PDB file of C-alpha atoms in Angstrom:
ATOM      1  CA  LYS Z 109      93.314  -3.407   3.374  1.00  0.00           C
ATOM      2  CA  ALA Z 110      90.585  -6.429   2.686  1.00  0.00           C
ATOM      3  CA  PHE Z 111      88.060  -3.590   1.683  1.00  0.00           C
ATOM      4  CA  GLU Z 112      90.477  -2.092  -0.872  1.00  0.00           C
ATOM      5  CA  ILE Z 113      90.973  -4.927  -2.271  1.00  0.00           C
ATOM      6  CA  TYR Z 114      87.439  -6.050  -2.629  1.00  0.00           C
ATOM      7  CA  GLU Z 115      86.660  -2.239  -4.115  1.00  0.00           C
ATOM      8  CA  LYS Z 116      88.719  -2.897  -6.502  1.00  0.00           C
ATOM      9  CA  LYS Z 117      87.661  -5.756  -7.555  1.00  0.00           C
ATOM     10  CA  LYS Z 118      84.261  -4.541  -7.420  1.00  0.00           C
ATOM     11  CA  GLU Z 119      85.254  -1.360  -9.595  1.00  0.00           C
ATOM     12  CA  LYS Z 120      81.934  -1.633 -11.991  1.00  0.00           C
ATOM     13  CA  SER Z 121      79.827  -1.552  -8.716  1.00  0.00           C
ATOM     14  CA  SER Z 122      77.531   1.690  -8.675  1.00  0.00           C
ATOM     15  CA  ILE Z 123      79.136   4.259  -6.013  1.00  0.00           C
ATOM     16  CA  GLU Z 124      75.781   3.758  -3.786  1.00  0.00           C
ATOM     17  CA  GLN Z 125      76.424  -0.139  -3.807  1.00  0.00           C
ATOM     18  CA  LEU Z 126      80.113   0.451  -2.778  1.00  0.00           C
ATOM     19  CA  THR Z 127      78.937   3.197   0.122  1.00  0.00           C
ATOM     20  CA  ARG Z 128      76.538   0.851   1.363  1.00  0.00           C
ATOM     21  CA  CYS Z 129      79.211  -2.412   1.417  1.00  0.00           C
ATOM     22  CA  LYS Z 130      81.771   0.314   3.165  1.00  0.00           C
ATOM     23  CA  GLY Z 131      79.389   0.911   5.776  1.00  0.00           C
ATOM     24  CA  PHE Z 132      78.639  -2.799   6.542  1.00  0.00           C
ATOM     25  CA  TYR Z 133      82.040  -3.156   6.621  1.00  0.00           C
ATOM     26  CA  LYS Z 134      82.871  -0.435   9.099  1.00  0.00           C
ATOM     27  CA  ARG Z 135      80.495  -1.925  11.394  1.00  0.00           C
ATOM     28  CA  LEU Z 136      81.987  -5.161  11.570  1.00  0.00           C
ATOM     29  CA  ASN Z 137      85.172  -3.767  12.472  1.00  0.00           C
ATOM     30  CA  LYS Z 138      83.627  -1.518  15.419  1.00  0.00           C
ATOM     31  CA  TRP Z 139      81.994  -4.595  16.722  1.00  0.00           C
ATOM     32  CA  LEU Z 140      85.783  -6.698  16.029  1.00  0.00           C
ATOM     33  CA  ASN Z 141      87.293  -3.836  18.050  1.00  0.00           C
ATOM     34  CA  GLU Z 142      85.073  -4.106  21.112  1.00  0.00           C
ATOM     35  CA  ASN Z 143      84.291  -7.460  21.129  1.00  0.00           C
ATOM     36  CA  HIS Z 144      87.638  -9.468  19.606  1.00  0.00           C
ATOM     37  CA  ASN Z 145      90.521  -6.734  19.878  1.00  0.00           C
ATOM     38  CA  ASP Z 146      92.844  -9.751  19.338  1.00  0.00           C
ATOM     39  CA  ILE Z 147      91.437 -10.461  15.771  1.00  0.00           C
ATOM     40  CA  LYS Z 148      93.211  -8.025  13.221  1.00  0.00           C
ATOM     41  CA  TYR Z 149      92.899  -9.730   9.781  1.00  0.00           C
ATOM     42  CA  ILE Z 150      90.059 -11.096   8.356  1.00  0.00           C
ATOM     43  CA  ASN Z 151      91.703 -14.574   8.156  1.00  0.00           C
ATOM     44  CA  GLN Z 152      91.506 -14.698  11.893  1.00  0.00           C
ATOM     45  CA  ILE Z 153      87.417 -14.523  11.770  1.00  0.00           C
ATOM     46  CA  THR Z 154      86.093 -17.742  12.650  1.00  0.00           C
ATOM     47  CA  ARG Z 155      82.687 -19.313  11.924  1.00  0.00           C
ATOM     48  CA  GLN Z 156      81.861 -19.106  15.062  1.00  0.00           C
ATOM     49  CA  THR Z 157      82.884 -15.263  15.251  1.00  0.00           C
ATOM     50  CA  ALA Z 158      80.675 -14.825  12.168  1.00  0.00           C
ATOM     51  CA  ASP Z 159      77.715 -16.310  14.002  1.00  0.00           C
ATOM     52  CA  LYS Z 160      78.170 -14.107  17.034  1.00  0.00           C
ATOM     53  CA  TYR Z 161      78.678 -11.090  15.095  1.00  0.00           C
ATOM     54  CA  MET Z 162      75.655 -12.139  12.856  1.00  0.00           C
ATOM     55  CA  THR Z 163      73.202 -12.368  16.433  1.00  0.00           C
ATOM     56  CA  ASP Z 164      74.218  -9.151  17.352  1.00  0.00           C
ATOM     57  CA  LEU Z 165      73.220  -7.857  14.482  1.00  0.00           C
ATOM     58  CA  TRP Z 166      70.083  -9.552  14.725  1.00  0.00           C
ATOM     59  CA  ASN Z 167      69.323  -8.179  18.295  1.00  0.00           C
ATOM     60  CA  GLN Z 168      69.869  -4.831  17.429  1.00  0.00           C
ATOM     61  CA  ASN Z 169      66.234  -5.060  15.551  1.00  0.00           C
ATOM     62  CA  TYR Z 170      67.644  -5.147  12.009  1.00  0.00           C
ATOM     63  CA  THR Z 171      65.022  -6.326   9.349  1.00  0.00           C
ATOM     64  CA  PRO Z 172      65.499  -9.624   8.010  1.00  0.00           C
ATOM     65  CA  ASN Z 173      66.163  -7.606   4.317  1.00  0.00           C
ATOM     66  CA  THR Z 174      68.794  -5.471   5.944  1.00  0.00           C
ATOM     67  CA  TYR Z 175      70.159  -8.750   7.692  1.00  0.00           C
ATOM     68  CA  ASN Z 176      70.440 -10.367   4.540  1.00  0.00           C
ATOM     69  CA  LYS Z 177      72.085  -7.708   3.008  1.00  0.00           C
ATOM     70  CA  HIS Z 178      74.932  -7.603   5.185  1.00  0.00           C
ATOM     71  CA  LEU Z 179      75.201 -11.487   5.198  1.00  0.00           C
ATOM     72  CA  SER Z 180      75.487 -11.299   1.021  1.00  0.00           C
ATOM     73  CA  PHE Z 181      78.012  -8.694   1.467  1.00  0.00           C
ATOM     74  CA  PHE Z 182      80.472 -10.909   3.689  1.00  0.00           C
ATOM     75  CA  LYS Z 183      79.850 -13.753   1.680  1.00  0.00           C
ATOM     76  CA  SER Z 184      80.643 -11.799  -1.544  1.00  0.00           C
ATOM     77  CA  MET Z 185      83.546  -9.965  -0.047  1.00  0.00           C
ATOM     78  CA  PHE Z 186      85.203 -13.105   1.696  1.00  0.00           C
ATOM     79  CA  ASP Z 187      85.090 -14.988  -1.758  1.00  0.00           C
ATOM     80  CA  ALA Z 188      86.169 -11.948  -3.678  1.00  0.00           C
ATOM     81  CA  VAL Z 189      89.711 -11.411  -1.000  1.00  0.00           C
ATOM     82  CA  LYS Z 190      90.176 -15.089  -0.247  1.00  0.00           C
ATOM     83  CA  SER Z 191      93.144 -15.691  -2.125  1.00  0.00           C
ATOM     84  CA  ASP Z 192      94.543 -12.496  -1.362  1.00  0.00           C
ATOM     85  CA  ALA Z 193      93.788 -12.620   2.220  1.00  0.00           C
ATOM     86  CA  GLY Z 194      94.972 -16.149   2.565  1.00  0.00           C
ATOM     87  CA  LEU Z 195      91.274 -17.952   3.537  1.00  0.00           C
ATOM     88  CA  THR Z 196      91.267 -21.475   3.289  1.00  0.00           C
ATOM     89  CA  ASP Z 197      87.224 -21.175   2.990  1.00  0.00           C
ATOM     90  CA  ASN Z 198      84.418 -18.630   3.951  1.00  0.00           C
ATOM     91  CA  VAL Z 199      83.005 -18.985   7.266  1.00  0.00           C
ATOM     92  CA  TRP Z 200      79.888 -16.669   6.130  1.00  0.00           C
ATOM     93  CA  ASN Z 201      78.842 -19.297   3.358  1.00  0.00           C
ATOM     94  CA  GLU Z 202      77.065 -21.636   5.851  1.00  0.00           C
ATOM     95  CA  ILE Z 203      75.218 -19.147   7.612  1.00  0.00           C
ATOM     96  CA  GLU Z 204      71.640 -19.206   6.669  1.00  0.00           C
ATOM     97  CA  GLN Z 205      69.530 -16.188   5.463  1.00  0.00           C
ATOM     98  CA  ARG Z 206      66.853 -14.725   7.309  1.00  0.00           C
ATOM     99  CA  LYS Z 207      63.290 -15.284   6.351  1.00  0.00           C
ATOM    100  CA  LEU Z 208      61.912 -12.161   4.551  1.00  0.00           C
ATOM    101  CA  GLU Z 209      58.495 -10.424   5.678  1.00  0.00           C
ATOM    102  CA  THR Z 210      56.973  -9.471   2.407  1.00  0.00           C
ATOM    103  CA  HIS Z 211      55.463  -6.002   2.666  1.00  0.00           C
ATOM    104  CA  HIS Z 212      54.829  -4.216  -0.022  1.00  0.00           C
ATOM    105  CA  LYS Z 213      55.820  -0.608   0.329  1.00  0.00           C
ATOM    106  CA  LYS Z 214      52.876   2.227  -0.991  1.00  0.00           C
ATOM    107  CA  PRO Z 215      53.760   5.263  -2.275  1.00  0.00           C
ATOM    108  CA  LEU Z 216      52.360   8.080  -0.286  1.00  0.00           C
ATOM    109  CA  THR Z 217      49.389  10.237  -1.423  1.00  0.00           C
ATOM    110  CA  ILE Z 218      49.782  13.811  -1.431  1.00  0.00           C
ATOM    111  CA  GLU Z 219      47.468  14.407   1.537  1.00  0.00           C
ATOM    112  CA  GLU Z 220      49.999  11.983   3.281  1.00  0.00           C
ATOM    113  CA  LEU Z 221      52.668  13.865   2.036  1.00  0.00           C
ATOM    114  CA  LYS Z 222      51.144  17.216   3.309  1.00  0.00           C
ATOM    115  CA  SER Z 223      50.728  16.201   6.547  1.00  0.00           C
ATOM    116  CA  ILE Z 224      54.392  14.849   7.350  1.00  0.00           C
ATOM    117  CA  LEU Z 225      55.990  17.986   5.913  1.00  0.00           C
ATOM    118  CA  PRO Z 226      55.289  19.992   8.493  1.00  0.00           C
ATOM    119  CA  PHE Z 227      57.276  18.137  10.620  1.00  0.00           C
ATOM    120  CA  ALA Z 228      60.192  17.423   8.259  1.00  0.00           C
ATOM    121  CA  GLU Z 229      63.093  19.562   8.965  1.00  0.00           C
ATOM    122  CA  GLU Z 230      64.689  21.565   5.931  1.00  0.00           C
ATOM    123  CA  GLU Z 231      66.658  18.971   4.391  1.00  0.00           C
ATOM    124  CA  MET Z 232      64.315  15.726   4.752  1.00  0.00           C
ATOM    125  CA  LYS Z 233      61.532  18.129   3.971  1.00  0.00           C
ATOM    126  CA  THR Z 234      63.216  18.473   0.453  1.00  0.00           C
ATOM    127  CA  LEU Z 235      64.281  14.731   0.322  1.00  0.00           C
ATOM    128  CA  LEU Z 236      60.534  13.981   0.952  1.00  0.00           C
ATOM    129  CA  LEU Z 237      59.778  15.935  -2.106  1.00  0.00           C
ATOM    130  CA  LEU Z 238      62.661  14.595  -3.987  1.00  0.00           C
ATOM    131  CA  GLY Z 239      61.241  11.043  -3.418  1.00  0.00           C
ATOM    132  CA  PHE Z 240      57.600  12.081  -4.369  1.00  0.00           C
ATOM    133  CA  TYR Z 241      57.739  13.961  -7.511  1.00  0.00           C
ATOM    134  CA  THR Z 242      60.623  12.389  -8.970  1.00  0.00           C
ATOM    135  CA  GLY Z 243      60.767   8.909  -7.716  1.00  0.00           C
ATOM    136  CA  LEU Z 244      64.140   8.676  -7.478  1.00  0.00           C
ATOM    137  CA  ARG Z 245      65.774   6.281  -5.163  1.00  0.00           C
ATOM    138  CA  LEU Z 246      66.463   7.791  -1.615  1.00  0.00           C
ATOM    139  CA  GLY Z 247      70.205   7.202  -2.370  1.00  0.00           C
ATOM    140  CA  ASP Z 248      70.060   8.815  -5.369  1.00  0.00           C
ATOM    141  CA  CYS Z 249      68.426  11.659  -3.752  1.00  0.00           C
ATOM    142  CA  CYS Z 250      71.161  11.667  -1.524  1.00  0.00           C
ATOM    143  CA  ASN Z 251      73.961  11.787  -3.953  1.00  0.00           C
ATOM    144  CA  LEU Z 252      72.198  14.525  -5.809  1.00  0.00           C
ATOM    145  CA  LYS Z 253      74.699  17.165  -6.660  1.00  0.00           C
ATOM    146  CA  ARG Z 254      73.613  20.784  -7.594  1.00  0.00           C
ATOM    147  CA  ASP Z 255      75.650  20.100 -11.014  1.00  0.00           C
ATOM    148  CA  ASN Z 256      72.447  17.636 -11.403  1.00  0.00           C
ATOM    149  CA  ILE Z 257      69.978  20.478 -11.366  1.00  0.00           C
ATOM    150  CA  ASP Z 258      69.065  22.912 -14.154  1.00  0.00           C
ATOM    151  CA  PHE Z 259      67.035  25.722 -12.805  1.00  0.00           C
ATOM    152  CA  GLN Z 260      66.805  27.150 -16.115  1.00  0.00           C
ATOM    153  CA  ASN Z 261      65.205  24.221 -17.826  1.00  0.00           C
ATOM    154  CA  ARG Z 262      63.490  22.790 -14.549  1.00  0.00           C
ATOM    155  CA  THR Z 263      65.206  19.637 -15.142  1.00  0.00           C
ATOM    156  CA  ILE Z 264      67.202  17.038 -12.921  1.00  0.00           C
ATOM    157  CA  SER Z 265      69.721  14.815 -14.777  1.00  0.00           C
ATOM    158  CA  LEU Z 266      71.617  11.985 -13.169  1.00  0.00           C
ATOM    159  CA  ILE Z 267      72.598   8.506 -13.819  1.00  0.00           C
ATOM    160  CA  SER Z 268      70.473   6.205 -11.927  1.00  0.00           C
ATOM    161  CA  SER Z 269      72.442   3.877  -9.250  1.00  0.00           C
ATOM    162  CA  LYS Z 270      70.006   0.903  -9.913  1.00  0.00           C
ATOM    163  CA  THR Z 271      69.813   0.993 -13.910  1.00  0.00           C
ATOM    164  CA  SER Z 272      73.794   3.129 -14.155  1.00  0.00           C
ATOM    165  CA  SER Z 273      71.279   4.890 -17.575  1.00  0.00           C
ATOM    166  CA  PRO Z 274      71.279   8.228 -17.706  1.00  0.00           C
ATOM    167  CA  ILE Z 275      67.758   9.775 -16.888  1.00  0.00           C
ATOM    168  CA  CYS Z 276      66.001  13.524 -17.032  1.00  0.00           C
ATOM    169  CA  ILE Z 277      63.281  14.396 -14.666  1.00  0.00           C
ATOM    170  CA  LYS Z 278      60.973  17.543 -14.915  1.00  0.00           C
ATOM    171  CA  ILE Z 279      60.860  19.508 -11.692  1.00  0.00           C
ATOM    172  CA  HIS Z 280      57.768  19.659 -10.057  1.00  0.00           C
ATOM    173  CA  ASP Z 281      56.586  23.339  -9.321  1.00  0.00           C
ATOM    174  CA  THR Z 282      56.710  22.533  -5.419  1.00  0.00           C
ATOM    175  CA  LEU Z 283      60.010  20.800  -5.404  1.00  0.00           C
ATOM    176  CA  TYR Z 284      61.284  23.412  -7.711  1.00  0.00           C
ATOM    177  CA  GLU Z 285      60.444  25.990  -4.663  1.00  0.00           C
ATOM    178  CA  ALA Z 286      61.442  23.394  -1.947  1.00  0.00           C
ATOM    179  CA  LEU Z 287      64.933  23.072  -4.046  1.00  0.00           C
ATOM    180  CA  ARG Z 288      65.346  27.250  -4.362  1.00  0.00           C
ATOM    181  CA  ASP Z 289      64.641  27.496  -0.415  1.00  0.00           C
ATOM    182  CA  THR Z 290      67.304  25.323   0.187  1.00  0.00           C
ATOM    183  CA  TRP Z 291      69.925  25.755  -2.266  1.00  0.00           C
ATOM    184  CA  ASP Z 292      73.352  26.445  -1.091  1.00  0.00           C
ATOM    185  CA  ILE Z 293      76.030  27.375  -3.486  1.00  0.00           C
ATOM    186  CA  THR Z 294      78.993  26.531  -0.883  1.00  0.00           C
ATOM    187  CA  GLN Z 295      78.101  22.807  -0.952  1.00  0.00           C
ATOM    188  CA  GLU Z 296      78.549  20.325  -3.609  1.00  0.00           C
ATOM    189  CA  TYR Z 297      75.476  18.262  -2.506  1.00  0.00           C
ATOM    190  CA  VAL Z 298      72.110  19.092  -2.757  1.00  0.00           C
ATOM    191  CA  LEU Z 299      71.540  17.613   0.592  1.00  0.00           C
ATOM    192  CA  PRO Z 300      74.467  17.713   2.383  1.00  0.00           C
ATOM    193  CA  ASN Z 301      74.018  16.901   5.675  1.00  0.00           C
ATOM    194  CA  LEU Z 302      72.123  13.584   4.560  1.00  0.00           C
ATOM    195  CA  ASN Z 303      74.645  13.059   2.004  1.00  0.00           C
ATOM    196  CA  ILE Z 304      77.243  12.706   4.988  1.00  0.00           C
ATOM    197  CA  THR Z 305      74.428  10.639   7.059  1.00  0.00           C
ATOM    198  CA  TYR Z 306      73.997   8.463   4.314  1.00  0.00           C
ATOM    199  CA  LYS Z 307      77.561   7.477   2.986  1.00  0.00           C
ATOM    200  CA  LYS Z 308      78.298   6.839   6.780  1.00  0.00           C
ATOM    201  CA  ASN Z 309      75.573   4.399   7.219  1.00  0.00           C
ATOM    202  CA  SER Z 310      73.040   4.243   4.141  1.00  0.00           C
ATOM    203  CA  ILE Z 311      70.425   2.294   6.129  1.00  0.00           C
ATOM    204  CA  LEU Z 312      69.357   5.501   8.221  1.00  0.00           C
ATOM    205  CA  ILE Z 313      68.071   6.908   5.247  1.00  0.00           C
ATOM    206  CA  THR Z 314      66.893   3.751   3.165  1.00  0.00           C
ATOM    207  CA  ASP Z 315      65.593   1.512   5.480  1.00  0.00           C
TER     208      ASP Z 315
END
């Protein structure tokens, strides 16, 4: 119920963002059911409970960046549903974010890609090739539908989740062959299994 209210208030957010947020919320619900099954509504979550949850999250070896994403979501969500849920204050606001460890991601070289591909299963292999040859975010790759692919003109057309702008990318020969090899006309998505994984928990794909 609470997330549905949040979702309506954030209807302009991208599908990728809302999917990620829903994963954060589901994890909190699961944790509450396992550790505080007396809590049925979000206005029953105390600052102490919020602290314990974020400590549990940190102890699961999430990166500081992912920890902060979870925390930012809860702060945003509780602010958004505050009046609807009867909240007097936002228990997440006083929890501090983790200091980020600065790592600059370097794109794979063609040699590194070739060394990884033999060990990758079919969908993961296609995902790696999509990311390498298109530069698309992995979330966009996982959400790619067959309708986005034009084999005749060898192009991929979609709306970027980052910029909300339409983009059109030429398909490299190597990627073209991989897409042809894994093409399944019975599926809506190019990578159906990875799409399911991404929707359940985007961190498993993007972190």
